Coordinates of C-alpha atoms in Angstrom, one line a residue:
M1 CA 33.6 12.4 -6.3
S2 CA 34.1 8.9 -7.9
V3 CA 31.4 6.3 -8.3
D4 CA 33.1 4.2 -5.6
A5 CA 33.2 7.2 -3.3
V6 CA 29.5 7.7 -3.6
S7 CA 28.7 4.3 -2.2
E8 CA 31.4 4.7 0.5
K9 CA 30.1 8.1 1.6
L10 CA 26.5 6.9 1.6
L11 CA 27.2 3.7 3.6
A12 CA 29.3 5.5 6.1
W13 CA 26.3 7.9 6.6
Y14 CA 23.9 5.0 6.8
D15 CA 25.9 3.2 9.5
V16 CA 25.3 6.2 11.8
H17 CA 21.9 7.6 10.7
R18 CA 19.9 4.5 9.6
R19 CA 16.3 4.4 10.5
S20 CA 15.2 1.8 13.1
L21 CA 12.4 -0.2 11.4
P22 CA 10.8 -3.4 12.7
W23 CA 11.7 -5.4 9.5
R24 CA 15.3 -4.4 9.5
A25 CA 18.2 -6.3 11.1
E26 CA 20.2 -4.4 13.7
P27 CA 23.7 -3.2 12.8
G28 CA 26.2 -6.1 13.0
A29 CA 23.4 -8.7 13.2
P30 CA 22.8 -11.5 10.6
L31 CA 20.7 -10.7 7.5
P32 CA 17.0 -10.1 8.3
D33 CA 14.4 -12.8 8.0
P34 CA 13.3 -13.0 4.3
Y35 CA 9.7 -13.4 5.4
R36 CA 9.8 -10.0 7.2
V37 CA 11.6 -8.3 4.4
W38 CA 9.1 -9.7 1.8
L39 CA 6.1 -8.8 4.0
S40 CA 7.4 -5.2 4.6
E41 CA 8.2 -4.7 0.9
T42 CA 4.7 -5.9 -0.1
M43 CA 3.0 -3.6 2.4
L44 CA 5.2 -0.6 1.5
Q45 CA 4.2 -0.6 -2.2
Q46 CA 2.5 2.8 -2.7
T47 CA 2.1 3.2 1.1
T48 CA 4.1 5.1 3.7
V49 CA 6.3 3.7 6.4
A50 CA 4.2 5.3 9.1
A51 CA 1.1 3.6 7.8
V52 CA 2.7 0.2 7.4
K53 CA 4.3 -0.1 10.8
P54 CA 1.2 -1.0 12.8
Y55 CA 0.0 -3.4 10.1
F56 CA 3.4 -5.1 10.0
E57 CA 3.5 -5.6 13.7
L58 CA -0.1 -7.0 13.7
F59 CA 0.7 -9.4 10.9
T60 CA 4.0 -10.7 12.4
A61 CA 2.4 -11.1 15.8
R62 CA -0.5 -13.0 14.4
W63 CA 1.4 -14.9 11.6
P64 CA 5.0 -14.9 12.7
T65 CA 6.3 -17.2 9.8
V66 CA 5.4 -17.6 6.1
G67 CA 4.0 -21.0 7.0
D68 CA 1.6 -19.5 9.5
L69 CA 0.4 -17.0 6.9
A70 CA 0.1 -19.7 4.3
R71 CA -2.3 -21.6 6.7
A72 CA -4.4 -18.4 7.5
D73 CA -8.0 -18.0 6.5
D74 CA -8.5 -15.7 3.5
A75 CA -11.1 -13.7 5.3
D76 CA -8.9 -13.1 8.4
V77 CA -6.0 -11.9 6.3
M78 CA -8.3 -9.6 4.2
A79 CA -9.8 -8.2 7.4
A80 CA -6.4 -7.6 8.9
W81 CA -5.3 -5.8 5.7
A82 CA -8.4 -3.5 5.7
G83 CA -7.5 0.2 5.5
L84 CA -4.0 -0.4 4.0
G85 CA -5.4 -0.1 0.5
Y86 CA -4.4 -1.7 -2.9
Y87 CA -6.1 -5.0 -1.9
A88 CA -4.7 -7.0 -4.7
R89 CA -1.5 -7.0 -2.6
A90 CA -3.3 -8.9 0.2
R91 CA -4.6 -11.5 -2.3
N92 CA -1.1 -11.9 -3.7
L93 CA 0.3 -12.1 -0.2
L94 CA -1.7 -15.2 0.5
A95 CA -0.9 -16.7 -2.9
C96 CA 2.8 -16.1 -2.5
A97 CA 2.9 -17.5 1.1
R98 CA 1.2 -20.6 -0.1
M99 CA 3.5 -21.1 -3.0
V100 CA 6.5 -20.6 -0.8
A101 CA 5.1 -23.2 1.6
T102 CA 4.2 -25.8 -1.0
D103 CA 6.7 -25.3 -3.7
H104 CA 9.8 -24.1 -1.8
G105 CA 9.6 -26.0 1.5
G106 CA 8.7 -22.8 3.4
R107 CA 11.8 -21.0 2.4
F108 CA 12.0 -18.0 0.0
P109 CA 14.2 -18.5 -3.0
D110 CA 17.3 -16.3 -2.9
S111 CA 17.6 -15.1 -6.6
E112 CA 15.8 -12.3 -8.3
D113 CA 14.6 -14.6 -11.1
A114 CA 13.1 -17.1 -8.7
L115 CA 11.6 -14.4 -6.6
R116 CA 9.9 -12.8 -9.6
A117 CA 8.2 -16.1 -10.3
L118 CA 6.2 -15.8 -7.1
P119 CA 2.8 -14.0 -7.0
G120 CA 2.9 -10.3 -6.4
I121 CA 6.7 -10.0 -6.6
G122 CA 7.8 -7.7 -9.4
V123 CA 11.2 -6.4 -10.5
Y124 CA 11.6 -3.9 -7.6
S125 CA 10.5 -6.3 -4.9
A126 CA 12.6 -9.1 -6.2
A127 CA 15.7 -7.0 -6.2
A128 CA 15.0 -5.6 -2.7
I129 CA 14.4 -9.0 -1.2
A130 CA 17.4 -10.5 -2.9
A131 CA 19.7 -7.6 -1.7
I132 CA 18.3 -7.0 1.8
A133 CA 17.4 -10.5 2.9
F134 CA 20.1 -12.5 1.0
G135 CA 22.9 -10.1 0.5
R136 CA 22.8 -10.5 -3.3
S137 CA 24.2 -7.8 -5.6
A138 CA 21.0 -6.3 -7.0
V139 CA 19.8 -2.9 -8.3
V140 CA 17.0 -1.6 -6.2
V141 CA 15.0 1.3 -7.5
D142 CA 12.0 2.8 -5.7
A143 CA 10.6 6.4 -5.7
N144 CA 13.1 7.5 -3.2
V145 CA 16.0 6.0 -5.1
E146 CA 14.7 7.6 -8.3
R147 CA 14.7 11.0 -6.7
V148 CA 18.2 10.7 -5.2
V149 CA 19.8 9.4 -8.3
S150 CA 18.0 11.9 -10.6
R151 CA 19.4 14.7 -8.5
L152 CA 22.8 13.2 -8.2
F153 CA 23.2 13.1 -12.0
A154 CA 20.7 15.9 -12.9
F155 CA 18.9 13.3 -15.0
D156 CA 16.5 15.4 -17.0
Q157 CA 14.6 12.8 -19.0
P158 CA 11.0 12.4 -17.9
L159 CA 9.8 9.5 -15.9
P160 CA 8.4 6.9 -16.1
Q161 CA 9.4 6.6 -19.8
A162 CA 13.1 7.0 -19.0
R163 CA 13.1 4.5 -16.1
T164 CA 15.4 2.0 -17.9
R165 CA 18.1 4.7 -18.4
L166 CA 17.8 5.9 -14.8
R167 CA 18.1 2.3 -13.6
A168 CA 21.4 2.1 -15.4
L169 CA 22.6 5.1 -13.4
V170 CA 21.5 3.4 -10.2
A171 CA 23.5 0.3 -11.2
S172 CA 26.6 2.5 -11.8
V173 CA 26.7 3.5 -8.2
T174 CA 25.5 0.3 -6.5
P175 CA 28.4 -1.7 -4.9
D176 CA 28.7 -5.4 -5.1
A177 CA 29.2 -5.7 -1.4
R178 CA 26.5 -4.4 1.0
A179 CA 24.0 -4.0 -1.8
G180 CA 21.1 -4.4 0.6
D181 CA 22.5 -1.7 3.0
F182 CA 23.1 0.5 0.0
A183 CA 19.5 0.2 -1.2
Q184 CA 18.2 1.0 2.3
A185 CA 20.6 3.9 2.6
M186 CA 19.3 5.3 -0.6
M187 CA 15.7 4.9 0.7
D188 CA 16.5 6.6 4.0
L189 CA 18.3 9.4 2.3
G190 CA 15.4 10.0 -0.1
S191 CA 12.7 9.8 2.6
G192 CA 14.5 12.3 4.9
I193 CA 17.3 14.5 3.6
C194 CA 16.7 14.3 -0.2
A195 CA 13.0 14.7 0.3
V196 CA 10.6 16.0 -2.4
R197 CA 10.9 19.5 -0.9
P198 CA 12.8 21.1 0.6
P199 CA 15.9 18.9 0.2
Q200 CA 18.4 19.4 3.0
C201 CA 21.4 19.7 0.8
L202 CA 23.7 21.2 3.5
I203 CA 23.7 18.0 5.5
C204 CA 23.5 15.5 2.7
P205 CA 26.5 13.1 2.5
L206 CA 26.4 13.2 -1.3
S207 CA 26.2 17.0 -1.6
D208 CA 29.7 17.3 -3.1
A209 CA 28.8 14.9 -5.9
C210 CA 25.3 16.1 -6.6
E211 CA 24.9 17.8 -10.0
A212 CA 21.5 19.1 -9.2
R213 CA 22.9 21.0 -6.2
R214 CA 25.7 22.4 -8.3
L215 CA 23.1 23.7 -10.7
G216 CA 21.1 25.2 -7.8
T217 CA 17.9 23.3 -8.9
P218 CA 17.5 20.1 -6.9
T219 CA 13.7 20.4 -6.8
A220 CA 13.6 20.3 -10.6
F221 CA 14.5 16.6 -10.4
P222 CA 13.2 14.0 -11.1
V223 CA 11.4 15.2 -14.2
K224 CA 7.9 13.7 -14.4
A225 CA 5.8 13.4 -17.5
A226 CA 2.5 15.4 -17.2
K227 CA -0.3 13.3 -15.6
K228 CA -3.5 12.8 -17.4
P229 CA -6.6 13.7 -15.4
K230 CA -8.3 10.6 -13.8
P231 CA -11.8 9.8 -15.1
Q232 CA -14.6 10.3 -12.6
R233 CA -17.0 7.5 -11.8
H234 CA -20.1 7.3 -9.7
G235 CA -21.9 4.6 -7.6
T236 CA -24.3 4.0 -4.8
A237 CA -23.7 2.2 -1.5
F238 CA -26.7 0.6 0.1
W239 CA -26.9 0.4 3.9
I240 CA -29.6 -2.1 4.8
E241 CA -30.3 -2.5 8.5
R242 CA -32.5 -4.7 10.7
D243 CA -32.5 -5.3 14.5
E244 CA -29.3 -3.2 15.0
Q245 CA -27.5 -5.2 12.3
V246 CA -26.3 -4.2 8.8
W247 CA -26.2 -6.4 5.7
L248 CA -22.7 -6.9 4.4
V249 CA -21.6 -8.7 1.3
R250 CA -18.3 -10.1 0.0
R251 CA -17.0 -8.5 -3.1
P252 CA -16.0 -10.8 -6.0
E253 CA -12.5 -12.2 -5.7
K254 CA -11.5 -10.5 -9.0
G255 CA -11.8 -6.8 -9.4
M256 CA -11.6 -3.7 -7.2
L257 CA -11.4 -4.5 -3.5
G258 CA -11.8 -8.2 -4.3
G259 CA -12.7 -10.6 -1.5
M260 CA -13.4 -7.8 1.0
R261 CA -16.5 -7.3 3.1
A262 CA -18.5 -4.3 1.8
L263 CA -21.9 -2.7 1.6
P264 CA -23.9 -3.7 -1.4
T265 CA -23.2 -1.5 -4.4
G266 CA -23.9 -1.6 -8.1
D267 CA -21.6 -0.8 -11.0
W268 CA -19.4 2.3 -10.8
V269 CA -20.3 4.2 -13.9
D270 CA -19.8 7.6 -15.7
A271 CA -23.0 9.2 -14.2
S272 CA -24.8 8.8 -10.9
P273 CA -26.8 5.5 -11.1
G274 CA -29.1 6.6 -8.3
L275 CA -31.1 3.6 -7.0
T276 CA -31.0 1.6 -10.2
S277 CA -29.0 -1.2 -8.5
A278 CA -30.8 -1.2 -5.2
P279 CA -30.9 -4.8 -3.8
I280 CA -34.4 -4.3 -2.3
A281 CA -37.4 -2.1 -2.9
A282 CA -37.4 0.3 0.2
D283 CA -37.7 3.8 1.4
W284 CA -34.1 4.8 0.8
Q285 CA -32.8 7.8 2.8
P286 CA -29.8 9.8 1.5
C287 CA -26.8 10.0 3.8
G288 CA -24.4 12.0 1.8
T289 CA -21.4 11.1 -0.4
V290 CA -17.9 9.7 -0.1
D291 CA -15.1 10.6 -2.5
H292 CA -12.3 8.2 -3.0
V293 CA -9.4 8.1 -5.5
F294 CA -8.2 4.8 -6.9
T295 CA -5.1 4.3 -9.0
H296 CA -6.9 4.8 -12.4
F297 CA -10.0 6.7 -11.5
A298 CA -11.8 8.8 -8.9
L299 CA -15.1 7.6 -7.4
R300 CA -18.0 9.5 -5.9
L301 CA -20.2 7.1 -3.9
S302 CA -23.6 8.1 -2.8
V303 CA -24.7 6.5 0.5
V304 CA -28.3 5.6 1.2
R305 CA -29.9 3.7 4.0
A306 CA -33.1 1.7 4.6
V307 CA -34.6 -1.0 6.7
G308 CA -35.2 -4.3 5.0
S309 CA -34.4 -8.0 4.5
P310 CA -32.3 -8.7 1.4
H311 CA -31.9 -12.1 -0.2
G312 CA -28.8 -13.8 -1.6
E313 CA -25.3 -14.2 -0.2
G314 CA -24.3 -11.9 2.6
E315 CA -24.2 -11.7 6.4
W316 CA -25.8 -9.6 9.1
W317 CA -23.2 -7.7 11.1
P318 CA -23.8 -5.9 14.5
I319 CA -23.8 -2.2 13.8
E320 CA -22.0 -1.5 17.1
R321 CA -19.1 -3.7 15.9
I322 CA -18.9 -2.4 12.4
G323 CA -15.3 -1.3 13.1
E324 CA -14.4 -5.0 13.4
A325 CA -15.8 -6.0 10.0
G326 CA -12.5 -5.3 8.2
L327 CA -14.2 -3.0 5.7
P328 CA -11.9 -1.3 3.2
T329 CA -11.5 2.4 3.7
L330 CA -14.1 3.4 1.0
F331 CA -16.8 1.3 2.7
A332 CA -15.7 2.2 6.2
R333 CA -16.3 5.8 5.3
A334 CA -19.6 5.0 3.7
A335 CA -20.6 3.2 6.9
E336 CA -19.7 6.3 8.9
R337 CA -22.0 8.4 6.6
A338 CA -24.9 5.9 7.1
I339 CA -24.4 5.7 10.9
A340 CA -24.4 9.5 11.0
G341 CA -27.6 9.5 8.9
R342 CA -29.4 7.1 11.2
E343 CA -28.3 9.1 14.3
D344 CA -29.7 12.3 12.7
A345 CA -32.9 10.6 11.9
S346 CA -33.2 9.2 15.4
R347 CA -32.6 12.7 16.9
A348 CA -35.2 14.2 14.6
D349 CA -37.7 11.6 15.7
R350 CA -37.1 12.4 19.4
E351 CA -37.4 16.1 18.8
S352 CA -40.6 15.9 16.8

């Protein structure tokens, strides 16, 4: 199968089997709103489509245009993002929306170079937005595209080191026309038919051209370099309550979970810090631990609770409304531990 035939076959398949997603334009409709494409691509970084859909619908209902988002309160946006993870994306989201509003008259630029100059938009996102929202000829490479093209060419060089060479292969099959549809077709093929395992080669529109299928080893591709084990860190989360309220703080803007509401916690270090960073002297009661994996390290967070009145910047939040505080997943789980601990203690008091 020729290079041109690959794109023709894939686009013909896409026209029939494309996924219906809230940020996509319907077949035959004009190109989708760049704001919706940008928002979806930002949310989809290292996150699944299923997880993103409700967040995307919430954001576009609350902030339907980039101008609306640019005028939004930081705390409201961070709270709405809570649970989606990788919180630097939310901070970049606001910075990008405000730059588009102030420097570009509320319109996203339509070239890859100009898009890359915006906060939070890298090589992949710039290419995806340029192709999907503006119909530009651009080479779009995400994890799904890597998998499809690695198998199509039986590309046996380990990733991510060989990503530049793989990108050249993607470019070799990307058409000038309908580059946005082609990119989305690759994504749909990789998320469904050409999945990690098992790939459904018998119904794949590119099966006749696929070198990995010919070799009988599609799951051997893409070849990934061995991962190094993630370092383990430890910390303590402090649940401080008073009058059915819990003390929450705002994490520093720069750093992990920046700008988010959270329980007070000290540094995350190589060994358990115990109570060394406790914000008040109190009779701390253990409530268990929470394990969480970040991009570069794993964290074990011990959760302790006490009654008290801390000083400094923070806010009292009603315990019964803790689900509305917009806590990131790590601290939402820590709150669950603390609430379970206080309920166990209350039950024990009643039974004694």
